Tab-separated table of C-alpha atoms in Angstrom:
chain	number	residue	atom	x	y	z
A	1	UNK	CA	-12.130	-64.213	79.679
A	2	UNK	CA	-11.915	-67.122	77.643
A	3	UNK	CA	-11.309	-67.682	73.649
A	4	UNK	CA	-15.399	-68.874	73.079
A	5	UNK	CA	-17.167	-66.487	75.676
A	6	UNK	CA	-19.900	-64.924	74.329
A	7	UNK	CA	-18.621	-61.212	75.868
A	8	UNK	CA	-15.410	-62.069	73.383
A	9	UNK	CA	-17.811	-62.264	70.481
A	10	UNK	CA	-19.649	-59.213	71.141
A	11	UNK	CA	-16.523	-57.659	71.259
A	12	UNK	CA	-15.535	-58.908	67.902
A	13	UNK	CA	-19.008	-58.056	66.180
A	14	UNK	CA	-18.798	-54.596	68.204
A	15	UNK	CA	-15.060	-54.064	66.524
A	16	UNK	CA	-17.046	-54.877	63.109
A	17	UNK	CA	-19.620	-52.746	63.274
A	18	UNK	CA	-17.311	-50.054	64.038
A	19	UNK	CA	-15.435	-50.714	60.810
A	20	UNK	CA	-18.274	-51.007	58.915
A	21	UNK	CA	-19.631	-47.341	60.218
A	22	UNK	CA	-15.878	-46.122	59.421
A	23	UNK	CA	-15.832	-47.127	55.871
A	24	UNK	CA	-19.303	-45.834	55.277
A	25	UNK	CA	-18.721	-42.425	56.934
A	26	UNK	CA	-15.614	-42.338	54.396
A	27	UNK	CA	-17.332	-43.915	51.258
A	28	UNK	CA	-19.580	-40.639	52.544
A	29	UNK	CA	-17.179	-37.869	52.550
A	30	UNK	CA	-15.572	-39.181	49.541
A	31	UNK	CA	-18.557	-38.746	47.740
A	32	UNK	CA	-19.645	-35.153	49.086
A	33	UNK	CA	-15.977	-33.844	48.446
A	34	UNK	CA	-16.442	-35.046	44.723
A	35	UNK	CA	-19.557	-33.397	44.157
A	36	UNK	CA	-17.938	-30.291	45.871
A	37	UNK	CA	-15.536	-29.855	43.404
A	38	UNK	CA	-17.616	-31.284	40.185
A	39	UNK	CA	-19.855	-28.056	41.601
A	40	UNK	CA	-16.932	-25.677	41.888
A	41	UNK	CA	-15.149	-26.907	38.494
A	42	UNK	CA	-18.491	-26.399	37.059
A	43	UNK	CA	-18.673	-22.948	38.074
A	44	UNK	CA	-15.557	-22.041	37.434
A	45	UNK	CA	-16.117	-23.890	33.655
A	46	UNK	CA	-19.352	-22.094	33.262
A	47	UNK	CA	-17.841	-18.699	34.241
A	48	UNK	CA	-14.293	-19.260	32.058
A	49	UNK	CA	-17.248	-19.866	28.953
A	50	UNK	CA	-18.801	-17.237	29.526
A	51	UNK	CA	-15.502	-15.090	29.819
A	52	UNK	CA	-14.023	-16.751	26.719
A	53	UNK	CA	-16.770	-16.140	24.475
A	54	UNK	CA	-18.215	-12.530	25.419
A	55	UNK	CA	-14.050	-11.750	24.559
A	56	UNK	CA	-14.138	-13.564	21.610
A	57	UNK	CA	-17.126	-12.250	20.197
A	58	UNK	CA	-16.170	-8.385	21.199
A	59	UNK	CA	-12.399	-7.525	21.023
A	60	UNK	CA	-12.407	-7.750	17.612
A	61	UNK	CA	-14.991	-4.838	17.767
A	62	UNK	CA	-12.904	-3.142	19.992
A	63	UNK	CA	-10.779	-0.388	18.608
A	64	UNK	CA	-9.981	3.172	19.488
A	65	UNK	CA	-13.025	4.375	17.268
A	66	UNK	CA	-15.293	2.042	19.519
A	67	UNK	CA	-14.160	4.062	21.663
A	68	UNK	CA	-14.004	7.762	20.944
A	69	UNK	CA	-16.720	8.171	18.331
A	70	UNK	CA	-20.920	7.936	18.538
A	71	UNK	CA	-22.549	5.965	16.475
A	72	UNK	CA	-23.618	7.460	12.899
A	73	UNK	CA	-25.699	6.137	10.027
A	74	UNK	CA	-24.453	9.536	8.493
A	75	UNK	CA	-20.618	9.026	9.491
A	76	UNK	CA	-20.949	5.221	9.271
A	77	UNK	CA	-19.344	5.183	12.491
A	78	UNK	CA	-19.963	2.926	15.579
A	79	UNK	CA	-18.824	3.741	18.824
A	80	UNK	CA	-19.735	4.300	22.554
A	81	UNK	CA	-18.002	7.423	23.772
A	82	UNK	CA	-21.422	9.198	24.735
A	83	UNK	CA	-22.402	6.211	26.778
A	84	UNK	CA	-19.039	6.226	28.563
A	85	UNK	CA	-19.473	9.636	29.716
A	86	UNK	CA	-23.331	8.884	30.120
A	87	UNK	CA	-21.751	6.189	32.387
A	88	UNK	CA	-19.632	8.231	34.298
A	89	UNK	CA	-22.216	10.758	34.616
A	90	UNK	CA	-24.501	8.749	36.426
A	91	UNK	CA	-22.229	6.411	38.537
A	92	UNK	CA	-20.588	10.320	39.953
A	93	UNK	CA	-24.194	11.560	40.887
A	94	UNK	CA	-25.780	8.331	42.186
A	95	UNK	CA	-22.360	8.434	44.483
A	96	UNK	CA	-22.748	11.609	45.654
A	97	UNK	CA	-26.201	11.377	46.373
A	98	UNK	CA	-25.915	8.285	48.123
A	99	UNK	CA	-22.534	7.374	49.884
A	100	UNK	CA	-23.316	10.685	52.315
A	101	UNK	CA	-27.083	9.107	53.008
A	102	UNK	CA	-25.703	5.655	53.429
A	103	UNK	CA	-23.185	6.198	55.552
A	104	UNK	CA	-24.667	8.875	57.605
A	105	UNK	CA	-27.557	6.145	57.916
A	106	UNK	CA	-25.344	3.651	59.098
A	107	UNK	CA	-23.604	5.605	61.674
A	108	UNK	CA	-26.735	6.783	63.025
A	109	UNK	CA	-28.026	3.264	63.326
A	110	UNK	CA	-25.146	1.795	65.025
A	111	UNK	CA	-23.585	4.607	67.290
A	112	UNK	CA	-26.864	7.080	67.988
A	113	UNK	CA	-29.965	5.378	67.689
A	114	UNK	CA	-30.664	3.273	70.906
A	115	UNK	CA	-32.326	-0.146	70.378
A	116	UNK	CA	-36.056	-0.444	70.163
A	117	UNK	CA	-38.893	-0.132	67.563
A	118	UNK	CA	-37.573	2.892	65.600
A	119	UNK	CA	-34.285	1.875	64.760
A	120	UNK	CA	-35.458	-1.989	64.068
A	121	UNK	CA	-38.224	0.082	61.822
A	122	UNK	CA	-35.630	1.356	59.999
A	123	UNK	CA	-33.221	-1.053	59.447
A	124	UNK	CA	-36.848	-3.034	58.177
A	125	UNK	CA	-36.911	-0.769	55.510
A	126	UNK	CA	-33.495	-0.737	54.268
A	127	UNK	CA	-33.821	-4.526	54.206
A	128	UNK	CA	-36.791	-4.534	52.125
A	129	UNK	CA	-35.744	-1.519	49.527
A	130	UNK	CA	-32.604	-4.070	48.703
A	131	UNK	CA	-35.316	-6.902	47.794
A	132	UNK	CA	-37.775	-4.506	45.614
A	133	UNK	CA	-37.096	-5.467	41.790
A	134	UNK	CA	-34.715	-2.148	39.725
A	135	UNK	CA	-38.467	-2.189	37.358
A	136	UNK	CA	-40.067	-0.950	40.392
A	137	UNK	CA	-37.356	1.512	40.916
A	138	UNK	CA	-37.635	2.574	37.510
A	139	UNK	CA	-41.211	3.390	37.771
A	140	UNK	CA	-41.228	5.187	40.617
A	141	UNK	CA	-38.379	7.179	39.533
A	142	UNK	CA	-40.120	8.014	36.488
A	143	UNK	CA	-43.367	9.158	37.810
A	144	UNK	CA	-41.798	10.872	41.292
A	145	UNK	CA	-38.837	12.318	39.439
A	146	UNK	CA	-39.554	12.378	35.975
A	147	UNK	CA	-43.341	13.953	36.329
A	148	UNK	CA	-43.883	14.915	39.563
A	149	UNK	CA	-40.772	17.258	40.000
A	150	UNK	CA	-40.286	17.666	36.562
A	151	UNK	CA	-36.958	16.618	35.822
A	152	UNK	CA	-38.437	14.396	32.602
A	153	UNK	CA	-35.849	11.852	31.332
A	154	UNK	CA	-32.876	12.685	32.351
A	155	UNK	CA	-29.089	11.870	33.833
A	156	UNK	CA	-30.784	13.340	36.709
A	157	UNK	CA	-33.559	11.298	37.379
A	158	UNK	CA	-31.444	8.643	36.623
A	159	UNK	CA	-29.236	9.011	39.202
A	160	UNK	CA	-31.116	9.855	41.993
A	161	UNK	CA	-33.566	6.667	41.018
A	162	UNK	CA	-30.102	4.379	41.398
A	163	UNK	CA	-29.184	5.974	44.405
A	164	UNK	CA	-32.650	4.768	46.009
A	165	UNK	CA	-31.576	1.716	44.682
A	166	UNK	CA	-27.787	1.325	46.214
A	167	UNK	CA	-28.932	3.421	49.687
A	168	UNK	CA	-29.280	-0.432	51.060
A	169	UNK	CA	-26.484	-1.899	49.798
A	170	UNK	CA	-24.229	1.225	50.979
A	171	UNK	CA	-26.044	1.458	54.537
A	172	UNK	CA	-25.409	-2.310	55.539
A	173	UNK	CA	-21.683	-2.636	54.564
A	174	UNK	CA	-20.914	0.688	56.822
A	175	UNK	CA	-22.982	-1.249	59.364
A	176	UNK	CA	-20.666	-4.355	59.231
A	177	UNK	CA	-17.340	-2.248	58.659
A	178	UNK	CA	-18.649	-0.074	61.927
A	179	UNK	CA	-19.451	-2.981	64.002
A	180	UNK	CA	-16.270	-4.742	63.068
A	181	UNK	CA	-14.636	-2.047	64.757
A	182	UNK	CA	-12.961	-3.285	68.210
A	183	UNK	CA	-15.018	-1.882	71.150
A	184	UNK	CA	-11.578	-0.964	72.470
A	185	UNK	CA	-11.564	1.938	70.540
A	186	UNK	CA	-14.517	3.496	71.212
A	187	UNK	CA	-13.399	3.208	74.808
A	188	UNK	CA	-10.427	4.595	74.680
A	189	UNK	CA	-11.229	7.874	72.787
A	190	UNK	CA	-14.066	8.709	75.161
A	191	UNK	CA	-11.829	7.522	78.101
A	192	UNK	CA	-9.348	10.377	76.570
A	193	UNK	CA	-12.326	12.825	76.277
A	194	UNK	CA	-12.462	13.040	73.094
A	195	UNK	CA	-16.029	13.454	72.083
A	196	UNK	CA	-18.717	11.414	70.481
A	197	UNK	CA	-18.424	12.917	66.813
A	198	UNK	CA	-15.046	13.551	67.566
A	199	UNK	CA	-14.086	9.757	67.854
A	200	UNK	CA	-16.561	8.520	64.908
A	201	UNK	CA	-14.649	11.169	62.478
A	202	UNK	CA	-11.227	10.453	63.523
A	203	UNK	CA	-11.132	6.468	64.967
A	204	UNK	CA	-14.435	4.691	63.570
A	205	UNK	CA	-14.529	5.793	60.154
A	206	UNK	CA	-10.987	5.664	59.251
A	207	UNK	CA	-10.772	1.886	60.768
A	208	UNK	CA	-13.700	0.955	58.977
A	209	UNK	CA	-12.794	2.421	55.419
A	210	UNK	CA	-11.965	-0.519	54.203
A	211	UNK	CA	-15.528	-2.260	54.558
A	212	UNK	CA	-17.110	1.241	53.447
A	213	UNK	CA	-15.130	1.088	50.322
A	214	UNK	CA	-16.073	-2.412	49.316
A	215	UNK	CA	-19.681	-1.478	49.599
A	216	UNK	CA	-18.829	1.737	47.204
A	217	UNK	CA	-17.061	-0.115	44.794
A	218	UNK	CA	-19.935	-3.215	44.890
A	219	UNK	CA	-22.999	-0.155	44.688
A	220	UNK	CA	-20.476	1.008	41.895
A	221	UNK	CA	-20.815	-2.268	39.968
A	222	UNK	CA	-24.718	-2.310	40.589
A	223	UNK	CA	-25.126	0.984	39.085
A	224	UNK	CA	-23.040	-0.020	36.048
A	225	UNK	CA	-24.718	-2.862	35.861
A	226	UNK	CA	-28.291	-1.535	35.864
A	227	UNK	CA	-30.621	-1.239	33.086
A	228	UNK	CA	-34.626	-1.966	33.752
A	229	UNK	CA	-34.665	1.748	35.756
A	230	UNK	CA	-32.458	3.548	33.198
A	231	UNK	CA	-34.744	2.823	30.640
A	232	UNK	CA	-37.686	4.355	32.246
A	233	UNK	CA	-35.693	7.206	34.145
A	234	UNK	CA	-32.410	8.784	31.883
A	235	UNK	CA	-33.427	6.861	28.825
A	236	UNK	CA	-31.615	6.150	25.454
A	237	UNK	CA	-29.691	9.035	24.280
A	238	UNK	CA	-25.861	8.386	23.090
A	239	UNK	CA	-24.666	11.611	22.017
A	240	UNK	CA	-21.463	13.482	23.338
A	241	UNK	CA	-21.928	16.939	25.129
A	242	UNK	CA	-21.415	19.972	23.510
A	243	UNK	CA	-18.238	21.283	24.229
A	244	UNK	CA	-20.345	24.750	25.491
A	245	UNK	CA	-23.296	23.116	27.157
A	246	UNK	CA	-21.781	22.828	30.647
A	247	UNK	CA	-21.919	19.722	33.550
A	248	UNK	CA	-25.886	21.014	35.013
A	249	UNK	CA	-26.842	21.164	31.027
A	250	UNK	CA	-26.009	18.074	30.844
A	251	UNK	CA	-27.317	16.090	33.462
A	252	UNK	CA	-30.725	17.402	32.126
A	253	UNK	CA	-30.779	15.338	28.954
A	254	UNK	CA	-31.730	12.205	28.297
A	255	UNK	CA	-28.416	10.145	28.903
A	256	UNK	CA	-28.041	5.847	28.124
A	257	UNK	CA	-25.511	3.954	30.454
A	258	UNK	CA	-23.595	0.964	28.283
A	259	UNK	CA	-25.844	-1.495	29.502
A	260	UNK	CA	-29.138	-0.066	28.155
A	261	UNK	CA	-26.778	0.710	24.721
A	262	UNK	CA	-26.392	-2.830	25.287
A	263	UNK	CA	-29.735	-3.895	24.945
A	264	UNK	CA	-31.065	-1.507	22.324
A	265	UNK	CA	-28.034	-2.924	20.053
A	266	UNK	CA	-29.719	-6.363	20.667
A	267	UNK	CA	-32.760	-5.511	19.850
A	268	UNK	CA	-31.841	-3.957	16.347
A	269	UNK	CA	-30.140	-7.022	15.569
A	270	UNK	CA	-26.747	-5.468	15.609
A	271	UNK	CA	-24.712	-8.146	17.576
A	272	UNK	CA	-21.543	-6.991	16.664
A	273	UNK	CA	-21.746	-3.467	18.492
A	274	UNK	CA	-23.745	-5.758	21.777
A	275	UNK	CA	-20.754	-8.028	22.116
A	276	UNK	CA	-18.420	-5.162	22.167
A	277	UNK	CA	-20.121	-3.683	24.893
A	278	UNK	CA	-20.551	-6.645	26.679
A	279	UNK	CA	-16.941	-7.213	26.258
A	280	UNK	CA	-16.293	-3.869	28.122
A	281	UNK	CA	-19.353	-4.179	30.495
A	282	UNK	CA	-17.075	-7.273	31.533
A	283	UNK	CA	-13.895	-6.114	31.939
A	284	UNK	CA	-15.767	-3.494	34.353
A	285	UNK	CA	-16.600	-5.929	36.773
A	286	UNK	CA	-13.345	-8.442	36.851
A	287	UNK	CA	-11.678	-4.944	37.446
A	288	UNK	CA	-13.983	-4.401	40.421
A	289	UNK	CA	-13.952	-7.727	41.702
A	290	UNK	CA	-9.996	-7.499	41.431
A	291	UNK	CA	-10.306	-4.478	43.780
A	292	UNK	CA	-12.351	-6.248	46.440
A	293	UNK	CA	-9.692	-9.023	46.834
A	294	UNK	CA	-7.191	-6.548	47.020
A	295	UNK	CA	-9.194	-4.955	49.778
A	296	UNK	CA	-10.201	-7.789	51.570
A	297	UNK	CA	-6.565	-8.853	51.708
A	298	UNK	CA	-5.804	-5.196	52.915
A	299	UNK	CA	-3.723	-4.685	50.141
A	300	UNK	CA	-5.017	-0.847	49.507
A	301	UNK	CA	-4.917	0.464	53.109
């Protein structure tokens, strides 16, 4: 080929073209991985603000009074200790009420219930319950509950409105946590006639723990979290139980979580006492988000 052919300069403004394409594709990249990160710093800046100053607003609230005393115009005392156990109440019942469903549901779906209309009906319907607004929740709690069956405002309603509310959320992480169980297994434990049951209690459920748990402790969160259907459903009340009254007397009164003390601080103005639960309310969740790295890293199994 010689020096002035015109294949040689087609080359040469091929070879340029080429370089041109490379730089762009890298003036590219460069500038998508530097709005990646000025997105994740500013998450992680908006999220270490929002940490800094819920903390620095509420521990100096925070005291062992906040913590083991009601709150008293009489006494002159401020405190949360009936919405702790009003807390605790409710998270205990809406588990108990709905870890069995959920994961009962979710076994069904994914080991019993052969494909077709029914069992894409119901996984339809678990879908959608997970999109319906906690309001909704609240309403219907309070007129199905609360009026129809009598159970008025109470821990009660409360708790069986929230487990409604977490059924979903319970249901599709068994679903993963079951299907992310290796065939293999199934196999083998009928192969070894074991039965169907048989192998669910003793292979499937045990392997998938891990994924059932995260979907406990995230439902857990959710119900701690949840305010909108409290109000309507186990309403405001922040005293302790009577030391004679009993757990089923109990669960019959009108019992507020720390997130709907929360809000009825804010609106009477008393910021102090809102910041101090919101300081709490917070240290809640990095406590459960702690416990789902450990478990996705399989640190607790």
């Amino acid at each position: 080929m010689k020096a002035g052919s015109p294949d040689r300069f087609m080359e040469k403004e091929t070879t340029l073209r080429k370089g041109e394409k490379s730089m762009f594709r890298k003036i590219k990249d460069a500038v998508a991985f530097t709005l990646i990160y000025l997105t994740a710093f500013y998450a992680v800046l908006l999220l270490s603000g929002i940490i800094f100053y819920v903390f620095a607003k509420g521990v100096p609230v925070l005291g062992l009074p906040f913590f083991t005393t009601v709150t008293s115009v009489v006494k002159g005392t401020v405190g949360i200790a009936g919405n702790l156990v009003n807390t605790v109440y409710i998270v205990a019942l809406t588990l108990v009420v709905a870890v069995p469903a959920g994961v009962g549901a979710a076994v069904w779906l994914n080991e019993y219930a052969a494909p077709g209309r029914w069992g894409r009906l119901i996984e339809f319907a678990t879908e959608t319950l997970a999109g319906i607004p906690s309001i909704v929740f609240g309403l219907f709690g309070m007129v199905f509950f609360g009026t129809t069956l009598g159970l008025g405002y109470s821990i009660l309603t409360g708790a069986l409105t929230l487990s409604l509310m977490i059924l979903p959320l319970i249901t599709r992480n068994t679903q993963e946590a079951l299907r992310a169980v290796p065939e293999s297994y199934r196999s083998g434990a009928i192969g070894m006639g074991a039965t169907k049951w048989h192998m669910i209690r003793t292979i499937l459920l045990p392997s998938a723990m891990p994924g059932i748990t995260t979907g406990i402790l995230l439902a857990v969160g959710r119900i701690v979290g949840e305010s909108a259907a409290l109000l309507f459903t186990a309403g405001s009340g922040y005293f302790l139980p009577d030391s004679g009254s009993g757990f089923f007397h109990k669960i019959m009164e009108p019992g507020g979580t720390l997130t709907v003390q929360m809000y009825l601080s804010m609106a009477r103005a008393d910021y102090d006492a809102a910041f101090g639960i919101a300081a709490v309310l917070l240290g809640i969740v990095l406590t459960f988000n702690l416990l789902l790295k450990m478990l996705a890293r399989n640190k607790l199994f």
